[in-house]
Short mmCIF file of C-alpha atoms and ligand atoms in Angstrom, two decimals:
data_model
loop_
_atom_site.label_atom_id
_atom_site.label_comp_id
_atom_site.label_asym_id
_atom_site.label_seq_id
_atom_site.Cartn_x
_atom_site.Cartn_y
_atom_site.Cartn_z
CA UNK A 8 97.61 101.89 4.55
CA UNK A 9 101.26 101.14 4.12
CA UNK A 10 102.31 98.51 6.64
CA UNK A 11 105.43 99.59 8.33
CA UNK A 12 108.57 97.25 8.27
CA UNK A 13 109.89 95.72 11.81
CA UNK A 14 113.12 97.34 11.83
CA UNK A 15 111.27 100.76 10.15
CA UNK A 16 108.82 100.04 13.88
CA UNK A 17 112.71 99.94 16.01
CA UNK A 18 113.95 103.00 14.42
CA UNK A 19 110.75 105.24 15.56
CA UNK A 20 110.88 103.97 18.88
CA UNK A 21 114.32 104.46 18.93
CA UNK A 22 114.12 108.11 17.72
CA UNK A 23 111.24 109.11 20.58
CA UNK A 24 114.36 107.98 22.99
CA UNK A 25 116.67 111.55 21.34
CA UNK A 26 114.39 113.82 23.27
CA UNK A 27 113.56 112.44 26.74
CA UNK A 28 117.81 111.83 27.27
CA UNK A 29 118.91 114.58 25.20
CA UNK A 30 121.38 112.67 23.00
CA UNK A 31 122.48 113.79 19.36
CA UNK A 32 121.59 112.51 16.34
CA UNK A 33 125.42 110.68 16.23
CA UNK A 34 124.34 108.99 19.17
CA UNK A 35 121.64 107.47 18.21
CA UNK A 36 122.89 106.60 14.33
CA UNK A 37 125.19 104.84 16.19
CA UNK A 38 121.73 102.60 17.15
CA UNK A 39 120.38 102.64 14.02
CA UNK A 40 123.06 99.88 12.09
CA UNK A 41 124.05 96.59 12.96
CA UNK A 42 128.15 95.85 13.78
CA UNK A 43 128.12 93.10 11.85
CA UNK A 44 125.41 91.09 8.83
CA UNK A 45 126.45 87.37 7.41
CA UNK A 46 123.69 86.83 4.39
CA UNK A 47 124.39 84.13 2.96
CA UNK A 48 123.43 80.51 1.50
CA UNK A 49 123.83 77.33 2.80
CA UNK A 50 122.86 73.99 1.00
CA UNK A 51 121.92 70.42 1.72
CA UNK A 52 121.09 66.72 0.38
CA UNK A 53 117.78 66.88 0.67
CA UNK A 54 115.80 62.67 1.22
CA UNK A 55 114.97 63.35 -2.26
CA UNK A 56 118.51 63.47 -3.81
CA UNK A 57 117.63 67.07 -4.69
CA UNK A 58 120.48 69.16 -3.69
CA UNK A 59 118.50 72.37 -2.03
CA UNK A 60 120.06 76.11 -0.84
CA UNK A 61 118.52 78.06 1.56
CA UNK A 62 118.87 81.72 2.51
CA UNK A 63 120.86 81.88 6.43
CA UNK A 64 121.35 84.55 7.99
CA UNK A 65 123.28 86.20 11.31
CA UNK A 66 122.46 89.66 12.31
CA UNK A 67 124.91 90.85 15.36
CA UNK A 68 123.74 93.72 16.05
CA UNK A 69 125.58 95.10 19.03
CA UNK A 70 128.01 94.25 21.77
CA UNK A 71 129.01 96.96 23.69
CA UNK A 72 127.59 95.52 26.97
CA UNK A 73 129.07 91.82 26.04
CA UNK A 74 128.23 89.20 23.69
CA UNK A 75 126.08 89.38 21.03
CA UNK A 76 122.80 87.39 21.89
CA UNK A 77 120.05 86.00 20.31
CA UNK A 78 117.95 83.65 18.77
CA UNK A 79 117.75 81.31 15.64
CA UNK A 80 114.57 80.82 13.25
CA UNK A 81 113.79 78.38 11.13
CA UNK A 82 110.93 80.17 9.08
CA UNK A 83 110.18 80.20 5.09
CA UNK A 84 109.29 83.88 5.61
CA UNK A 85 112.30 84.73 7.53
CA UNK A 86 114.02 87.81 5.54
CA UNK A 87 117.15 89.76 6.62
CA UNK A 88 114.91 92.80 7.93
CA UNK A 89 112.88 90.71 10.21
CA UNK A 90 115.59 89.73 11.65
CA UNK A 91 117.69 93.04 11.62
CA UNK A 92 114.68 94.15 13.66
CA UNK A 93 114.96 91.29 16.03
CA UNK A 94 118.46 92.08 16.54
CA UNK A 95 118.00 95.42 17.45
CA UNK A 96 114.97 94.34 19.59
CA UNK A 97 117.31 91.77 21.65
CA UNK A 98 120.28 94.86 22.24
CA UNK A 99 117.52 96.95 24.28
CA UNK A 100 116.06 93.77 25.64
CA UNK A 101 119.49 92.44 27.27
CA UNK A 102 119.96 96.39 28.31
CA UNK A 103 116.84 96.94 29.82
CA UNK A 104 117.08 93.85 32.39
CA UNK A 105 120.93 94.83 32.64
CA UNK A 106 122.40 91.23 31.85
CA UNK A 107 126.48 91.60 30.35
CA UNK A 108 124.91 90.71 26.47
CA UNK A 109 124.52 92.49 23.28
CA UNK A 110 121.86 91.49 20.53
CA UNK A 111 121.90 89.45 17.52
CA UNK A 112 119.31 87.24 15.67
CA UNK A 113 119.73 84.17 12.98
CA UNK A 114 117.68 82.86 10.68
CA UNK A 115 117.58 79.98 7.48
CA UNK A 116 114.12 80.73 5.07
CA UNK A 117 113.00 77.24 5.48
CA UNK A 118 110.29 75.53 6.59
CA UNK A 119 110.86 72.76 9.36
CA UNK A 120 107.14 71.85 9.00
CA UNK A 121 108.10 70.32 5.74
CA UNK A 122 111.41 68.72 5.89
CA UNK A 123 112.28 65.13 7.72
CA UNK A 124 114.21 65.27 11.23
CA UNK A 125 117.57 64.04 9.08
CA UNK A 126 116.71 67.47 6.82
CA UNK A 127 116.19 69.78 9.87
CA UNK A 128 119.76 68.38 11.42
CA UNK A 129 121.49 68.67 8.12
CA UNK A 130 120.38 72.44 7.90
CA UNK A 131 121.28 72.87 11.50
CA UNK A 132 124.84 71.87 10.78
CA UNK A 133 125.05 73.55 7.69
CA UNK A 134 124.26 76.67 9.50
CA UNK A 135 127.16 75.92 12.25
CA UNK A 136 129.28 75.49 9.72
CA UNK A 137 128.58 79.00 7.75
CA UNK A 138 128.78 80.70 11.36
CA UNK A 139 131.66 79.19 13.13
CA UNK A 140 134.09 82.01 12.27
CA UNK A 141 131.44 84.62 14.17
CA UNK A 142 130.07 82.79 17.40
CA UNK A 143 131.28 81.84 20.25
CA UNK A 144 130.37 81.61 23.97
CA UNK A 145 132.21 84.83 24.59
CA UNK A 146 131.30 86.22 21.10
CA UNK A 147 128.20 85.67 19.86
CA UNK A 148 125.64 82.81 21.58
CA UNK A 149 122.71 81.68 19.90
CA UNK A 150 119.11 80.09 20.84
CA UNK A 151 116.17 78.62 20.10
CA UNK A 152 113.17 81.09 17.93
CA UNK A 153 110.59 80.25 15.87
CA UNK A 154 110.35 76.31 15.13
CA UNK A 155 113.97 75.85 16.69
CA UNK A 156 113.72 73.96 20.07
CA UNK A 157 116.86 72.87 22.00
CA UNK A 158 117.63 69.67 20.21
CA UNK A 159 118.22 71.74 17.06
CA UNK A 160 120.72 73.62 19.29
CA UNK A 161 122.18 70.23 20.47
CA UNK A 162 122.94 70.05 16.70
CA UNK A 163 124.76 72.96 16.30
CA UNK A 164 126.54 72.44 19.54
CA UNK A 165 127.85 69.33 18.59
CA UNK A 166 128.68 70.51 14.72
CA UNK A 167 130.55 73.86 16.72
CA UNK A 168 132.34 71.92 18.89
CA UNK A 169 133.45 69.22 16.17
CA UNK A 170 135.01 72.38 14.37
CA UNK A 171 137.03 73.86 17.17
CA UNK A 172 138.05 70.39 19.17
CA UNK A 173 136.80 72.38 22.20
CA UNK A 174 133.90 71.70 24.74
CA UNK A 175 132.27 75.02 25.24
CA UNK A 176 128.61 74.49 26.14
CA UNK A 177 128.11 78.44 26.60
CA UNK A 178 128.42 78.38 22.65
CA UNK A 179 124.18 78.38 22.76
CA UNK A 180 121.75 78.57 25.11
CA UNK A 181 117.87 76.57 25.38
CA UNK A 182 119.88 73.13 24.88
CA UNK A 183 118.80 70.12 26.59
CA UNK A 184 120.00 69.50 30.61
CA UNK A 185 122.12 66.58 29.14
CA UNK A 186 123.99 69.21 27.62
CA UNK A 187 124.11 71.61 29.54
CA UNK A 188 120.84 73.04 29.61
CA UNK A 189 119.48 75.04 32.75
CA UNK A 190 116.22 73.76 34.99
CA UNK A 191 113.96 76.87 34.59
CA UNK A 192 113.78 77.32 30.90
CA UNK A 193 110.64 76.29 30.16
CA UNK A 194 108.60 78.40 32.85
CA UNK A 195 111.08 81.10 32.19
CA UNK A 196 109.47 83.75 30.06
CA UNK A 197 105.87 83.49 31.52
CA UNK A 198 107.45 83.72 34.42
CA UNK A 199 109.50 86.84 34.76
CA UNK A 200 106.00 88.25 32.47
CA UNK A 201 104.53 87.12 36.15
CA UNK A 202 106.69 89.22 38.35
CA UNK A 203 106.77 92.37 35.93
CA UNK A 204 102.78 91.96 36.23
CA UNK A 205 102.69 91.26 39.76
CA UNK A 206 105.01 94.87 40.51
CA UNK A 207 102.91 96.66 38.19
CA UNK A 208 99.48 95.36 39.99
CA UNK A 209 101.20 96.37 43.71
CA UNK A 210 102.32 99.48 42.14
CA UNK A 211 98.59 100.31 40.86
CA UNK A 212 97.23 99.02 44.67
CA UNK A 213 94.85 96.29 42.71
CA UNK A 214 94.00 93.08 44.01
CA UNK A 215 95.23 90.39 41.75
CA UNK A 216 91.94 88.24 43.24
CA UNK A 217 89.30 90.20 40.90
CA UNK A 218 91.74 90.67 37.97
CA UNK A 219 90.48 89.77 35.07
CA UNK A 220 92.86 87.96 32.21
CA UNK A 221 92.55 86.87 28.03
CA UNK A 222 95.58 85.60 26.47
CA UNK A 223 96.04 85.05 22.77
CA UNK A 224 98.12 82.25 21.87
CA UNK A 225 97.78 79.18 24.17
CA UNK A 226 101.26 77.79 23.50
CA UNK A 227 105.02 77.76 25.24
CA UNK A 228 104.54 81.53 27.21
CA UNK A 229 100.47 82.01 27.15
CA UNK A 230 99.69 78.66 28.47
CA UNK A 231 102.48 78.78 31.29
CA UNK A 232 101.53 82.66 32.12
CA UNK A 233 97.77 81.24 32.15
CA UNK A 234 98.39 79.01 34.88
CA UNK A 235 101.31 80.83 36.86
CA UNK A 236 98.12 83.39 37.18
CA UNK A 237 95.60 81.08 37.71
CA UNK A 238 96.89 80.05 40.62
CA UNK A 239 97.55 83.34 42.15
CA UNK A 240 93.90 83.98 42.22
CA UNK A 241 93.68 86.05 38.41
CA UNK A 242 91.00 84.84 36.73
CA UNK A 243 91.45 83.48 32.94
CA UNK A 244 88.31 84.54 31.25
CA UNK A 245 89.52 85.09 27.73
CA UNK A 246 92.09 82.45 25.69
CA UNK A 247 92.87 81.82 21.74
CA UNK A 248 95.46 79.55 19.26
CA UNK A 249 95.35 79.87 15.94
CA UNK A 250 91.91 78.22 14.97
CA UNK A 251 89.55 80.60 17.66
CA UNK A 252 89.01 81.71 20.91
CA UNK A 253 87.13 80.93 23.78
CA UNK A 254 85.22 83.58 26.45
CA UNK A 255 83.81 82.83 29.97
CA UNK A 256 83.17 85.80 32.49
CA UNK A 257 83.68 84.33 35.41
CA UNK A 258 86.94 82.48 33.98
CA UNK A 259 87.97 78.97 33.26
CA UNK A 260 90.88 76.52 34.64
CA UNK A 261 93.30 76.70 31.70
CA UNK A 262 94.76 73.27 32.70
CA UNK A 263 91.23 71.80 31.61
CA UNK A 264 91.47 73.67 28.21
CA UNK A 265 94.45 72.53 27.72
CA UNK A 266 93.75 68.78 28.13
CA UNK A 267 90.78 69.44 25.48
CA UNK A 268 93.34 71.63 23.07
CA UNK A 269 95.92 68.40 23.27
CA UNK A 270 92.80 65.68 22.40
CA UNK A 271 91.14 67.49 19.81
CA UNK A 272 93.53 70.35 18.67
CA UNK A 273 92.25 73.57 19.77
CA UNK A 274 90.95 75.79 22.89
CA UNK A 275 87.69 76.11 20.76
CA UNK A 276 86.68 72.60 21.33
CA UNK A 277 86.56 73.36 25.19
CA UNK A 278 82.99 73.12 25.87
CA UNK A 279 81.47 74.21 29.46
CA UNK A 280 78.20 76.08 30.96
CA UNK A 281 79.40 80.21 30.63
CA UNK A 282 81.64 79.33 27.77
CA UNK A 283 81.45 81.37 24.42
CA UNK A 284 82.99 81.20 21.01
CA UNK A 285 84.85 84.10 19.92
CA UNK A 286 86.84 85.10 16.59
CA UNK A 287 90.48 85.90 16.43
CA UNK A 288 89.69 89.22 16.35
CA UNK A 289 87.79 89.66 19.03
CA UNK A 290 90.10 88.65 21.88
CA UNK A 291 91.78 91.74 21.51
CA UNK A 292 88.43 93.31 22.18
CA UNK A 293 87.37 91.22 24.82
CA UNK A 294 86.07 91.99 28.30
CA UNK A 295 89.22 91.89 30.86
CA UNK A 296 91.84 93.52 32.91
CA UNK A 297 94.83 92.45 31.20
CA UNK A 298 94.93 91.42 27.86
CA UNK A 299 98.20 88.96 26.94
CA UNK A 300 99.51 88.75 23.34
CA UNK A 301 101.19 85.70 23.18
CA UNK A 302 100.81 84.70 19.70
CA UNK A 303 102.04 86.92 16.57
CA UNK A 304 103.64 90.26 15.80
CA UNK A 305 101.16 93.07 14.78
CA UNK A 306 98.65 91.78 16.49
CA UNK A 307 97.35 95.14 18.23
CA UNK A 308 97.17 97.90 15.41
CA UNK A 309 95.67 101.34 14.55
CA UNK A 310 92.69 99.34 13.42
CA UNK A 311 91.54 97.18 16.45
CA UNK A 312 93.43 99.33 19.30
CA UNK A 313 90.22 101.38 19.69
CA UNK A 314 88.22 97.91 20.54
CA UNK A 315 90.81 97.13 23.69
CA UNK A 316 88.93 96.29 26.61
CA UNK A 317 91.78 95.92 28.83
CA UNK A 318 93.17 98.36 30.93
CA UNK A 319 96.71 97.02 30.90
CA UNK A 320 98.21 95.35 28.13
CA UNK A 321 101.43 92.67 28.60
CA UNK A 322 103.20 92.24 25.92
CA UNK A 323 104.48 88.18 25.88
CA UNK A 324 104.76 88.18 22.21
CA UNK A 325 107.40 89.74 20.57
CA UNK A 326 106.10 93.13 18.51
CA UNK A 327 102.47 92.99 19.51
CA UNK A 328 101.70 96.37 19.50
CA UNK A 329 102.10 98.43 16.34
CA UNK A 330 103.42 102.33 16.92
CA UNK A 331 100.49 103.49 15.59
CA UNK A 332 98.48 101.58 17.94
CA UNK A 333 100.66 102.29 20.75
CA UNK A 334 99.81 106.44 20.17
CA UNK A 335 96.20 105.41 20.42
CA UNK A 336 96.79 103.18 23.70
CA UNK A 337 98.33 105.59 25.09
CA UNK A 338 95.73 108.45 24.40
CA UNK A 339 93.38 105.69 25.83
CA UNK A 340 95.20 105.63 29.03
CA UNK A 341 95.87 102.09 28.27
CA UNK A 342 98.87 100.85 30.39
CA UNK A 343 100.92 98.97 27.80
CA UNK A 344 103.90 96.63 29.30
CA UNK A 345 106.00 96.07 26.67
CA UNK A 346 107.84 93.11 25.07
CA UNK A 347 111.11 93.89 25.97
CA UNK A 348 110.63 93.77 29.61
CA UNK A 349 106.98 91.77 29.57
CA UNK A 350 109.42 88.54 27.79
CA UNK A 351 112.70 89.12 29.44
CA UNK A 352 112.54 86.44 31.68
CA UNK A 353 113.63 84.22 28.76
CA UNK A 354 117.04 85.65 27.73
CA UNK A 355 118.01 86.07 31.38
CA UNK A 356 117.40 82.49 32.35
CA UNK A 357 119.32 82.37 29.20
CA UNK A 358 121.93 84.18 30.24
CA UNK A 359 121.71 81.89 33.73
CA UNK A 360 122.45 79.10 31.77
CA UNK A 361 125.72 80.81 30.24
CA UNK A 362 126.70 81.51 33.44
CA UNK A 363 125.88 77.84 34.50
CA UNK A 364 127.80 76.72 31.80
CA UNK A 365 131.26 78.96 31.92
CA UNK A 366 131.36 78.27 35.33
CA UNK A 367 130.54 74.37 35.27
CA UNK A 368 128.76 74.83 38.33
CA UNK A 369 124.94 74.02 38.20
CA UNK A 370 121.61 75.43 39.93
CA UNK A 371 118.51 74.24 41.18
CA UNK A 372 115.47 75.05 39.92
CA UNK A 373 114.64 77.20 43.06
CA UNK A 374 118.18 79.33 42.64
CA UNK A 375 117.08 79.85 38.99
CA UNK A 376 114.24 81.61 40.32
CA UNK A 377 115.31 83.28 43.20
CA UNK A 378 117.54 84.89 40.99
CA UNK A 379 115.10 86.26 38.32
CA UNK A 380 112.68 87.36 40.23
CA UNK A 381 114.96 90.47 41.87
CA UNK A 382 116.48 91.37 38.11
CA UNK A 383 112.65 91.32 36.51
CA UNK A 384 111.15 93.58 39.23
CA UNK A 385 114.62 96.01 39.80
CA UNK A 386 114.28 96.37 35.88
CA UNK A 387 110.53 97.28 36.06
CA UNK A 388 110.40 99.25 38.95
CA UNK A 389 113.29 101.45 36.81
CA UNK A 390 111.27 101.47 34.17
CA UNK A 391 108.04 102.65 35.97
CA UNK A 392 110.01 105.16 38.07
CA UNK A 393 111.06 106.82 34.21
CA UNK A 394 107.55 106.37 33.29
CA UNK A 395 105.86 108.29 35.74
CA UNK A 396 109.01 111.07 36.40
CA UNK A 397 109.19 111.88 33.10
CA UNK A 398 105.34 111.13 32.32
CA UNK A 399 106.24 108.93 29.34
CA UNK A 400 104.98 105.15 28.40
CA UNK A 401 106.59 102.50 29.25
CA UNK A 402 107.73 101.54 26.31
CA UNK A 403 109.65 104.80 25.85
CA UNK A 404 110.92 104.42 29.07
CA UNK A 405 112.41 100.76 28.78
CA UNK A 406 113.99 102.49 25.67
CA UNK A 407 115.33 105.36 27.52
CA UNK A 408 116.72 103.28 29.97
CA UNK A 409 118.10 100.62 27.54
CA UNK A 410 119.70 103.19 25.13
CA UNK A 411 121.44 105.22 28.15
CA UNK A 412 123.34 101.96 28.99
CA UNK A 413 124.51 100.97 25.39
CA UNK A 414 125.66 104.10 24.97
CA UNK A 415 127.23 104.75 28.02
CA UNK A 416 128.89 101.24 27.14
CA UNK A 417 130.14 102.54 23.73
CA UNK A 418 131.32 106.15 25.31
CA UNK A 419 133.30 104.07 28.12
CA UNK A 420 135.14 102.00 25.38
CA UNK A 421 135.69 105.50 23.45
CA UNK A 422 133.44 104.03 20.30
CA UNK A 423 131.48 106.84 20.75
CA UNK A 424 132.55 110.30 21.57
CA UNK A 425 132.09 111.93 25.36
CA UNK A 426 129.90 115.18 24.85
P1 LIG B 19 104.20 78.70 20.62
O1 LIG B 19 104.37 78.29 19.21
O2 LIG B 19 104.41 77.72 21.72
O3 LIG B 19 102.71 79.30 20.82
C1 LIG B 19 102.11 80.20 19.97
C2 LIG B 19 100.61 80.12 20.14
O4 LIG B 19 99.99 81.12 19.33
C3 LIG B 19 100.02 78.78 19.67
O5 LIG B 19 99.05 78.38 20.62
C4 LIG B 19 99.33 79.15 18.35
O6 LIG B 19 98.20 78.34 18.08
C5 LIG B 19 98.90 80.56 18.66
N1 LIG B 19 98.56 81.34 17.48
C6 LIG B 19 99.12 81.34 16.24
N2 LIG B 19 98.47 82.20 15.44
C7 LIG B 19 97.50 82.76 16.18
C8 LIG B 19 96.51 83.73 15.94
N3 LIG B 19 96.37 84.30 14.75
N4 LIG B 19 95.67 84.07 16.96
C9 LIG B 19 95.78 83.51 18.16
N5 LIG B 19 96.70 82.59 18.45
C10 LIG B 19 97.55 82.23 17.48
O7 LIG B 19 105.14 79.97 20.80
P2 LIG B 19 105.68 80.63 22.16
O8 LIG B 19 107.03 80.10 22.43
O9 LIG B 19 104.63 80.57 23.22
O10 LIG B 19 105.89 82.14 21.67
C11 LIG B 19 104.78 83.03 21.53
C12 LIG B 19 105.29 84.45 21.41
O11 LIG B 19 106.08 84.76 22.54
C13 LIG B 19 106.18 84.72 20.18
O12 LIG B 19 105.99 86.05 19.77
C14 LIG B 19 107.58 84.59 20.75
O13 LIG B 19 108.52 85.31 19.98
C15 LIG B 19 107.36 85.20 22.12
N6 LIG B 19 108.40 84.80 23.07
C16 LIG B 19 108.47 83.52 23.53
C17 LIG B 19 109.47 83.17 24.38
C18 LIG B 19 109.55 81.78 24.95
O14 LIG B 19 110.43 81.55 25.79
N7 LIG B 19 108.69 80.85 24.55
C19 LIG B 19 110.44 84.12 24.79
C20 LIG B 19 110.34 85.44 24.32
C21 LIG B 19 109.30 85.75 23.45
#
């Protein structure tokens, strides 16, 4: 079976969106093509003497509704369609939680895991350099992705800024609070995954006390989400990182596995009375409520969708859930929550910090959150109202919603035609 590309995943989704709003196919090539691609190559010293080039990459996608947002990764597998399909995936995320951004993605094929720290800022700067002409804070703001953290931004911050002789922290977002950086961040994604759940649950009239959760990936979002719900009263009975998983029915304290993961490496070496081994594999399968990818994409296909325990899926991860898979969910009765809402709570505290930042006037961490929690549960509550009025999934819906406002953006500015 022929694996279907990312951006070949965004266009089918995006097609399913034609008939529940009625638009025409112009509409919706419109969708179909970034505004804007920089491919090119970017080379440094490496400790070696070696001088090295590496592929870099900007894909701005769209900016209608504002600024072109999006992350940065640093990834030896990182090719322009990956990241075409990220682009288009951040567009309907920014639209579906409303915030004044487009969508854009970066990317350099490199591998951080390899190079020293004086390699990994060279590359960073390098990559400022190429890009200066195209971002901004009111054009185009990066972020942190895959093996890019905030001091990588600090780099390209400082290497921006050197450039244009202006201070203009909005430039990027994730950065370190020295910089500029907003309190929140870290919790951010799990968190707004937290208050899409908790609507959803209130919406179904379950009690979150019996709910039963597996994550996989016990990193940045699953371990966070883990114990966010663990202390509401869901019970973690199912977790996994890249070496295993573990299983307990009547759930485990995550904060315990995780002191085990940081001493020996791994949720497997968790040991306890109740606790079982289990493959990769079978966490997807596993015996739960709510099943959390928080790992890789493709994680949930045509061929393991059958197994799924759970009886509501939320997507952390970004592209979980193949389309294939999704048809079979959805068959299933399987209530899938997707990415683009599930993981929005990171790009709006994101867009929090912008704000932070082009104002110069700071929050606390408790005004960080008051704020999300109303845009993560009016976005959701849109989204299930579509859903269930138009007896569609929820990831068409998000869709539907998201493509309505980009292109009522682009028929306001007269880029597209009025019908
Ligand atoms: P992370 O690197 O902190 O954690 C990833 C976890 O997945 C690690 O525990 C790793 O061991 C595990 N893993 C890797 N391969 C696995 C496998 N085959 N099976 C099970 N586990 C596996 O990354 P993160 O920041 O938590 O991001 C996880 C996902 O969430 C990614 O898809 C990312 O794009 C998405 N996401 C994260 C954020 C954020 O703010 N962190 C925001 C939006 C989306």
């Amino acid at each position: 079976m022929q694996k279907n590309t990312p951006f070949e995943n965004y266009v089918t989704r995006l097609i399913r969106t034609k008939d529940i709003l009625g638009y025409t196919d112009n509409d919706i090539e419109f969708l179909k093509t970034p505004q804007n691609v920089i491919d090119d190559t970017i080379s440094i010293t490496r400790d070696s003497g070696e001088q090295a080039p590496y592929k870099a990459y900007r894909v701005q996608f769209n900016n209608m509704r504002g600024p072109y947002k999006g992350g940065i990764r640093f990834h030896p597998d990182a090719d322009i369609d990956e990241v075409k399909a990220l682009a288009a995936a951040m567009t309907i995320k920014c639209a579906v939680v409303d915030i004044p951004f487009g969508g854009a993605k970066g990317g350099v094929q490199f591998n951080p895991k390899t190079a020293s720290k004086k390699e990994i800022q060279d590359i960073s700067r390098a990559w400022a350099r190429l890009m200066a002409p195209h971002i901004g804070a009111h054009k185009d703001i990066p972020a942190p992705d895959v093996y890019t953290n905030g001091q990588i931004m600090g780099y390209i911050l400082d290497e921006y800024e050197k450039i244009t002789g202006v201070s203009e922290p909005g430039l990027i977002t994730g950065k370190p609070l020295a910089i500029g950086g907003s309190l929140g961040r870290d919790r951010a994604t799990a968190q707004g995954g937290v208050y899409v759940l908790q609507t959803l649950v209130k919406e179904l009239g379950r009690d979150t006390e019996k709910l039963r959760v597996s994550i996989q990936g016990f990193g940045n979002a699953g371990y966070t989400l883990a114990i966010l719900l663990h202390d509401k009263g869901y019970r973690i009975v199912g977790a996994s990182d890249s070496r295993g998983g573990i299983y307990a029915k009547d759930g485990f304290d995550p904060r315990e596995v995780m002191k085990i993961k940081e001493e020996k490496g791994s949720v497997v070496d968790y040991t306890a009375p109740g606790i079982e081994i289990l493959s990769n594999e079978a966490i997807i399968g596993s015996e739960c409520d709510i099943l959390v990818p928080a790992a890789l994409d493709n994680q949930i296909r045509a061929d393991n969708a059958d197994t799924v325990k759970a009886y509501i899926i939320l997507e952390l991860a970004n592209g979980p859930t193949t389309p294939d898979a999704d048809q079979i969910l959805e068959s299933r009765k399987i209530i899938v929550v997707p990415d683009v809402i599930s993981n929005a709570g990171g790009v709006t505290v994101s867009y929090f910090e912008w704000v932070q930042n082009i104002s110069s006037f700071y929050w606390t961490e408790n005004e960080v959150f008051e704020k999300l929690e109303p845009i993560m549960v009016h976005a959701f509550e849109a989204i299930w109202k579509m859903s269930t009025a138009k007896q569609i999934s929820l990831r068409d819906a998000s869709f539907a919603i998201a493509v309505q406002r980009i292109i009522e953006a682009a028929k306001a500015r007269g880029v597209l035609e009025l019908n």
